[in-house]
mmCIF file of N, CA and C in Angstrom:
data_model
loop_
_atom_site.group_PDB
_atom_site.id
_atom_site.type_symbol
_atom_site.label_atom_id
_atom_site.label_comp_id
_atom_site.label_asym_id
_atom_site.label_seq_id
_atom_site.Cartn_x
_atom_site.Cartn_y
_atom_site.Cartn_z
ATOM 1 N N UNK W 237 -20.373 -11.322 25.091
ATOM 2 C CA UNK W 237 -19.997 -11.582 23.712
ATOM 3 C C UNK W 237 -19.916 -10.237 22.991
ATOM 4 N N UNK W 238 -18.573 -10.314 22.503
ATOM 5 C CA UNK W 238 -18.876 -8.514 21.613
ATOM 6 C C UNK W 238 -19.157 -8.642 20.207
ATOM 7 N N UNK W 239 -19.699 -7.782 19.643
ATOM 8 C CA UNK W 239 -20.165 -7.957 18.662
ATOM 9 C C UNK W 239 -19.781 -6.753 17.403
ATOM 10 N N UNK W 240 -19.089 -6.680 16.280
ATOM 11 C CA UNK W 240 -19.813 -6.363 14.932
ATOM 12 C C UNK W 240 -19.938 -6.235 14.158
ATOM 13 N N UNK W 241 -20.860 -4.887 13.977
ATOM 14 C CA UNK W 241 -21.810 -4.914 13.014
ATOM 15 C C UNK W 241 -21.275 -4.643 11.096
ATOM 16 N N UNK W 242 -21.651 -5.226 10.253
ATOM 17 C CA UNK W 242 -21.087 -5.671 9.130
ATOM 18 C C UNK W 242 -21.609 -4.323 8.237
ATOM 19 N N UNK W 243 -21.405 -4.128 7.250
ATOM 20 C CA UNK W 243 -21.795 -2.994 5.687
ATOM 21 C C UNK W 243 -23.293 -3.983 5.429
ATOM 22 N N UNK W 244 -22.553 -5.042 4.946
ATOM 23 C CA UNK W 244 -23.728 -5.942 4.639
ATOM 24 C C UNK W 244 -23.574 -7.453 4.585
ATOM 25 N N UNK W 245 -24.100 -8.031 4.033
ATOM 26 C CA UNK W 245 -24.014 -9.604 3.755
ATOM 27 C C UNK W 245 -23.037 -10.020 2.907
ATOM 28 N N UNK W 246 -23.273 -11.018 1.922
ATOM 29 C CA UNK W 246 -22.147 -11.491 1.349
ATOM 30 C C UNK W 246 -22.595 -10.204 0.074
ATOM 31 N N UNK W 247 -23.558 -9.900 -0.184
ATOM 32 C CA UNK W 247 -23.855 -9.002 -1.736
ATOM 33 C C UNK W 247 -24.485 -7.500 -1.200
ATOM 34 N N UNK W 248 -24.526 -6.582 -1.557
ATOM 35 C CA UNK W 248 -24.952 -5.365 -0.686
ATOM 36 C C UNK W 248 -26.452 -4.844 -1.146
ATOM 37 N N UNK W 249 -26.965 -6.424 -1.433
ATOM 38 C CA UNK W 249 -28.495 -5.921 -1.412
ATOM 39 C C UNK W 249 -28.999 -6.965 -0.410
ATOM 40 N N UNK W 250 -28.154 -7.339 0.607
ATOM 41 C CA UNK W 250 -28.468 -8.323 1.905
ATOM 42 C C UNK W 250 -28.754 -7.334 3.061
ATOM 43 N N UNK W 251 -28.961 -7.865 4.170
ATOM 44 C CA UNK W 251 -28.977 -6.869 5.292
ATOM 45 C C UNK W 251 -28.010 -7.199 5.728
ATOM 46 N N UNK W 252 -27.618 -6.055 6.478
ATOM 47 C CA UNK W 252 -25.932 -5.926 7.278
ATOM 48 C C UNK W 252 -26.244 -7.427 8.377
ATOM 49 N N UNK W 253 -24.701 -8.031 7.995
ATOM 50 C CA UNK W 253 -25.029 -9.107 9.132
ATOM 51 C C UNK W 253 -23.974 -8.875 10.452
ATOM 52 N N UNK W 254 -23.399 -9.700 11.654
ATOM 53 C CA UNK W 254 -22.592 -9.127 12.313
ATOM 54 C C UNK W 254 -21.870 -10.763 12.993
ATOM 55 N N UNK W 255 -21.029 -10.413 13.480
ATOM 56 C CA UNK W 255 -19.757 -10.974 13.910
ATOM 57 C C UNK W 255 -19.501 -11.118 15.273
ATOM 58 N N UNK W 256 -19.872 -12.085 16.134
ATOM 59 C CA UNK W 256 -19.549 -12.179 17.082
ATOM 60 C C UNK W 256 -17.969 -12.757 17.903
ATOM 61 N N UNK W 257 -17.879 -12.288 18.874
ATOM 62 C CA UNK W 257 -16.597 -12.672 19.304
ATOM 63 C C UNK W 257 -17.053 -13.255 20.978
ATOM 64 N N UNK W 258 -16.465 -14.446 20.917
ATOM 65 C CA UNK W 258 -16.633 -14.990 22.338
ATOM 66 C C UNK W 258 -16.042 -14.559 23.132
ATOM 67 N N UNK W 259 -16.205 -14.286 24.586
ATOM 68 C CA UNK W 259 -15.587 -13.668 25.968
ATOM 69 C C UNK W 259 -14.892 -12.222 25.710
ATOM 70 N N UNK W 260 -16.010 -11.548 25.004
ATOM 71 C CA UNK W 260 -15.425 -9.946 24.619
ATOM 72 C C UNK W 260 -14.083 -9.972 24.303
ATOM 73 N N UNK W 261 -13.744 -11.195 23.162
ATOM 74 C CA UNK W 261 -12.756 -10.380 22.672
ATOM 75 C C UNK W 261 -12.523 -9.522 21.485
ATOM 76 N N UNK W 262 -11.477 -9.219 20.906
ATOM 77 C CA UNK W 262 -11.247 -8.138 19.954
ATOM 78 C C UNK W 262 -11.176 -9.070 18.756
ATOM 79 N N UNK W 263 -11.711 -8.339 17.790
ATOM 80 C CA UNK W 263 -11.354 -8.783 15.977
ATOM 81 C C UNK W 263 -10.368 -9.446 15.648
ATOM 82 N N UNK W 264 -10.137 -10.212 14.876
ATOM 83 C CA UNK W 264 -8.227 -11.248 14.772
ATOM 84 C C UNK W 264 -7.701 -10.067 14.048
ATOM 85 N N UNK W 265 -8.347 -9.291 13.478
ATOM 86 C CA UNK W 265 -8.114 -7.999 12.328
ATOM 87 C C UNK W 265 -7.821 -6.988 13.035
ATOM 88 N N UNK W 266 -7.219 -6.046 12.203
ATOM 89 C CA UNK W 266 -7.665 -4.745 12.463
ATOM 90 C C UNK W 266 -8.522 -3.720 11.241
ATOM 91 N N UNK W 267 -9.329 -3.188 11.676
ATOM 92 C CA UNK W 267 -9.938 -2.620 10.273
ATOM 93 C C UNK W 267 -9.405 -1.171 9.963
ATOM 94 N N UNK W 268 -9.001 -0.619 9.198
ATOM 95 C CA UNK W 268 -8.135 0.424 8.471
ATOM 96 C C UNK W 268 -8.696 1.361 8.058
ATOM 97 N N UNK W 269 -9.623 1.126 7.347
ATOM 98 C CA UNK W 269 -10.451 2.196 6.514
ATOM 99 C C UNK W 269 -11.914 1.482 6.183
ATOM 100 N N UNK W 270 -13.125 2.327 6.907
ATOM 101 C CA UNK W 270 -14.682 1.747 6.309
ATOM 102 C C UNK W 270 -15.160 0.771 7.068
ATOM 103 N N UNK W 271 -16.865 0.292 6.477
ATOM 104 C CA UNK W 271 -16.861 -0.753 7.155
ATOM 105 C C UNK W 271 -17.453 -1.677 6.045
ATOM 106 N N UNK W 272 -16.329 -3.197 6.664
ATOM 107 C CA UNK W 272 -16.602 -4.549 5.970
ATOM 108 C C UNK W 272 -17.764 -4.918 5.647
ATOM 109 N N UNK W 273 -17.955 -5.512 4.680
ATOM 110 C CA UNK W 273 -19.347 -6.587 4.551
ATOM 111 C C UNK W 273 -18.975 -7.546 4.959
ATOM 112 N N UNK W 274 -19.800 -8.539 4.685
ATOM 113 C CA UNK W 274 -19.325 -10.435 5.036
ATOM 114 C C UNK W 274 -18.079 -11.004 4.556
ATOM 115 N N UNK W 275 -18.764 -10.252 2.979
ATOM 116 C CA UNK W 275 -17.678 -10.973 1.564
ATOM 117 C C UNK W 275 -16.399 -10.394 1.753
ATOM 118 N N UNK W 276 -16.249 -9.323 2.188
ATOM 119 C CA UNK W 276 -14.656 -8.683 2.831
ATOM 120 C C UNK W 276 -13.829 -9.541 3.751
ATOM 121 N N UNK W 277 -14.318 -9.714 5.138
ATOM 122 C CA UNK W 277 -14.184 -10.930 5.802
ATOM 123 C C UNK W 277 -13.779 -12.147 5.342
ATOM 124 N N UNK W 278 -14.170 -12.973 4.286
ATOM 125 C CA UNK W 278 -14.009 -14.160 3.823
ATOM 126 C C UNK W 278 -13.061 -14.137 2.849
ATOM 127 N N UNK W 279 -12.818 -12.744 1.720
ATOM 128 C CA UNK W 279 -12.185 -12.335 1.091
ATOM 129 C C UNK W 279 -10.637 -12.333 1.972
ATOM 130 N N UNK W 280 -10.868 -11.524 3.381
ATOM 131 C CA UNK W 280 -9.759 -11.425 4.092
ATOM 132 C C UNK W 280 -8.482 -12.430 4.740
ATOM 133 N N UNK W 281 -9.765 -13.409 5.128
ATOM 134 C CA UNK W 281 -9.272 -14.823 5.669
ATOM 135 C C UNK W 281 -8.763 -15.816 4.690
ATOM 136 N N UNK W 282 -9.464 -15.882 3.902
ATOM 137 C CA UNK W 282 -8.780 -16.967 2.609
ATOM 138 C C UNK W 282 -7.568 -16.416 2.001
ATOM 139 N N UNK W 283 -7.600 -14.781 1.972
ATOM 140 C CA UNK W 283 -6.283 -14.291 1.121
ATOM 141 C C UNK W 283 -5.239 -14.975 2.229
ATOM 142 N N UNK W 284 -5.723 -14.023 3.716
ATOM 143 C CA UNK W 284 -4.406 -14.937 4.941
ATOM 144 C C UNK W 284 -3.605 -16.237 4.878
ATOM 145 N N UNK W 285 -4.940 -17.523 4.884
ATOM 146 C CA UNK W 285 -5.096 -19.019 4.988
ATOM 147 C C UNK W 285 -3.896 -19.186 3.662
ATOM 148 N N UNK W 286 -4.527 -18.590 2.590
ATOM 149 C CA UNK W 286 -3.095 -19.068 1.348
ATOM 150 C C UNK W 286 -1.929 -18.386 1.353
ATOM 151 N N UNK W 287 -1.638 -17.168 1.861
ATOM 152 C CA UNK W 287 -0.573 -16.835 2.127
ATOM 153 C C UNK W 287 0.610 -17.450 3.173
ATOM 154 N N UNK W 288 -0.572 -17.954 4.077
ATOM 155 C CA UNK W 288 0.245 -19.086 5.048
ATOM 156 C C UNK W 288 0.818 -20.176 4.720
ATOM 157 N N UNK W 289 0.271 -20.875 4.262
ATOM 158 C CA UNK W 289 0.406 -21.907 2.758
ATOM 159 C C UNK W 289 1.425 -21.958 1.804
ATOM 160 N N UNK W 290 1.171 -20.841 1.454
ATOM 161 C CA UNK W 290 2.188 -20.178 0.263
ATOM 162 C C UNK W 290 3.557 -20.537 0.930
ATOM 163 N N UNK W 291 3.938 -19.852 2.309
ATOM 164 C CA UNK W 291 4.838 -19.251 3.335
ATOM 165 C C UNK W 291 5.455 -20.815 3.451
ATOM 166 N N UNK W 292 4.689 -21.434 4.029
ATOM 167 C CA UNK W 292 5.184 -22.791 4.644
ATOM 168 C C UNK W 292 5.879 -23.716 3.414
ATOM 169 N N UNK W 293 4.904 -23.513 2.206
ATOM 170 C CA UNK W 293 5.428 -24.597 1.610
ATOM 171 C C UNK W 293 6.766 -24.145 0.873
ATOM 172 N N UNK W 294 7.027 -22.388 0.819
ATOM 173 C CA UNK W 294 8.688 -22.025 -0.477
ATOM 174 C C UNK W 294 9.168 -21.356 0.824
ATOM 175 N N UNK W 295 8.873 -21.478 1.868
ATOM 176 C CA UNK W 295 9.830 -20.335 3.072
ATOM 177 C C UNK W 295 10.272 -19.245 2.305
ATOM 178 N N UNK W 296 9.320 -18.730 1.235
ATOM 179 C CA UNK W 296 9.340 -16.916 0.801
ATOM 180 C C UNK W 296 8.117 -16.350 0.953
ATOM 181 N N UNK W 297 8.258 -15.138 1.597
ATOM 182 C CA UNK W 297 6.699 -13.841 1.659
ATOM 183 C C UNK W 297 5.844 -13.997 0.679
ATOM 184 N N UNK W 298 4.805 -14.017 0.807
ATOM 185 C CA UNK W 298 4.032 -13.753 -0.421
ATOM 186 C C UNK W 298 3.163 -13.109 -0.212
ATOM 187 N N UNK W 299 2.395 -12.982 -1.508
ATOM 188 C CA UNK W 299 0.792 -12.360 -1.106
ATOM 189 C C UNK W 299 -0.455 -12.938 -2.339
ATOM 190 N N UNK W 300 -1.097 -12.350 -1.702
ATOM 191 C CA UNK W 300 -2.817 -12.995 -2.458
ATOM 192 C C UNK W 300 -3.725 -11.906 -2.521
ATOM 193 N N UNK W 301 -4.591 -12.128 -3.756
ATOM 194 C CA UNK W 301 -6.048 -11.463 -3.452
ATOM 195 C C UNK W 301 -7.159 -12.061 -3.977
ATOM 196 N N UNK W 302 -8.366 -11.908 -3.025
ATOM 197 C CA UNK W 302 -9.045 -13.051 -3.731
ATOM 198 C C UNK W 302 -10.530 -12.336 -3.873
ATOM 199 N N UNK W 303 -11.069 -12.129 -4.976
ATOM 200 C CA UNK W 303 -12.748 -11.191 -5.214
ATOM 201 C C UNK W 303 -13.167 -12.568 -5.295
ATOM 202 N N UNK W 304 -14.666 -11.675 -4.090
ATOM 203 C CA UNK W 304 -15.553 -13.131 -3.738
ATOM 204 C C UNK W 304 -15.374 -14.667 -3.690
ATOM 205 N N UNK W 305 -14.505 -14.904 -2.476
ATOM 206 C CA UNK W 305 -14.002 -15.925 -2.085
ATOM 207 C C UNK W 305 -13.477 -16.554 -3.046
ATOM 208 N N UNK W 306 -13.072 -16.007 -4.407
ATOM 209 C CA UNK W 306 -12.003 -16.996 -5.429
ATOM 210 C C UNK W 306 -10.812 -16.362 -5.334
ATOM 211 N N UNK W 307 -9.632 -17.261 -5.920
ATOM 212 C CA UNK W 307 -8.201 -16.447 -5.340
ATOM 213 C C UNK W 307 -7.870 -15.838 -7.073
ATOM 214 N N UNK W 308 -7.879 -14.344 -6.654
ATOM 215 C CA UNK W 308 -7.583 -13.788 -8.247
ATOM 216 C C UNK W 308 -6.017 -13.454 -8.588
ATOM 217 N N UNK W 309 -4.932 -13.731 -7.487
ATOM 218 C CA UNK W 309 -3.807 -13.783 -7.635
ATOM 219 C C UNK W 309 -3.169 -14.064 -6.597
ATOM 220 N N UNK W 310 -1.818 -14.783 -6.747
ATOM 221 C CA UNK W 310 -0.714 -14.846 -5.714
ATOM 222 C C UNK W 310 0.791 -14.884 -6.196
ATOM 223 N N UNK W 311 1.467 -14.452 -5.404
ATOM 224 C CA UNK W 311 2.732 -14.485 -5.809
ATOM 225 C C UNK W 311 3.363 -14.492 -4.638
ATOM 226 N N UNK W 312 4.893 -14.883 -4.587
ATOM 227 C CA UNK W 312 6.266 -14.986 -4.447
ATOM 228 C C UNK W 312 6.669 -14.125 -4.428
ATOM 229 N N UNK W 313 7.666 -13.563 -3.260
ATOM 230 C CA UNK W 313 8.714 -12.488 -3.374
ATOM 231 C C UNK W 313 10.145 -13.304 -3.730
ATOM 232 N N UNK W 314 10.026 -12.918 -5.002
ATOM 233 C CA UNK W 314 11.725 -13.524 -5.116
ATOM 234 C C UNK W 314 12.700 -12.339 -5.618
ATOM 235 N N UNK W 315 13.897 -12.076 -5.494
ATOM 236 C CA UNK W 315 14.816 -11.253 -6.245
ATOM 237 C C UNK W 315 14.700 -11.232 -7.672
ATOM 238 N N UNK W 316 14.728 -9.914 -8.331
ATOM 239 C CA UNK W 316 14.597 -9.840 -9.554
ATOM 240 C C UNK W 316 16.676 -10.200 -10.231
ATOM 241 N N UNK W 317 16.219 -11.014 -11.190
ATOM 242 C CA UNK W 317 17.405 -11.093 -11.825
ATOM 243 C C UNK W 317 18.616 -9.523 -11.978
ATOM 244 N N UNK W 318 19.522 -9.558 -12.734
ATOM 245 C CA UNK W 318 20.040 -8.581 -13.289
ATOM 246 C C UNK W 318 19.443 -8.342 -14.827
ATOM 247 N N UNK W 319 18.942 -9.291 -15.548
ATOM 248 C CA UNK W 319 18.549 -8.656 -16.592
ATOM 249 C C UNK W 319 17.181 -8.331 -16.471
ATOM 250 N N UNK W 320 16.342 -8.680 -15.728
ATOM 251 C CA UNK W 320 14.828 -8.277 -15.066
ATOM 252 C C UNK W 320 14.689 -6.881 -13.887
ATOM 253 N N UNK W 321 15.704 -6.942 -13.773
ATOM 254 C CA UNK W 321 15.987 -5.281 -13.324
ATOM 255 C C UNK W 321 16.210 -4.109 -13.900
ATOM 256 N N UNK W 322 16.797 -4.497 -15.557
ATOM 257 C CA UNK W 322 16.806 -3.482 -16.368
ATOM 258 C C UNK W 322 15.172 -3.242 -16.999
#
């Protein structure tokens, strides 16, 4: 089982918790810069889960962000008009 290890818990006065992966595999992620806490993780997956959502239900790109598992925005890629371009 591979394992890891987290920044911290869901709040960063928790102890670092960690992440296991069954039959050594790799992260569904890739991590970019630093290391995650919990709340990053959950932050990460829920932004995904509604973007998928998003995707399926207008067949347009979107995106999300969500501080501490609430969703603090999403949007639609749509073309900007001609007068929304000026």
């Amino acid at each position: 089982m591979k394992e890891f290890e987290l920044k911290y818990g869901c709040n960063p006065n928790q102890k670092p918790a960690e992440i296991f992966m069954e039959n050594g595999a790799d992260l569904p992620i890739k991590i970019l810069n630093g290391k995650p806490g919990y709340i990053n993780f959950l932050d990460a997956f829920n932004s995904w889960q509604l973007v998928k959502e998003l995707k399926a239900a207008t067949g347009i790109p979107a995106a999300t962000s969500f501080k501490h598992v609430s969703p603090a925005g999403a949007a639609i890629g749509l073309p900007l008009s001609d007068t929304l371009k000026k």
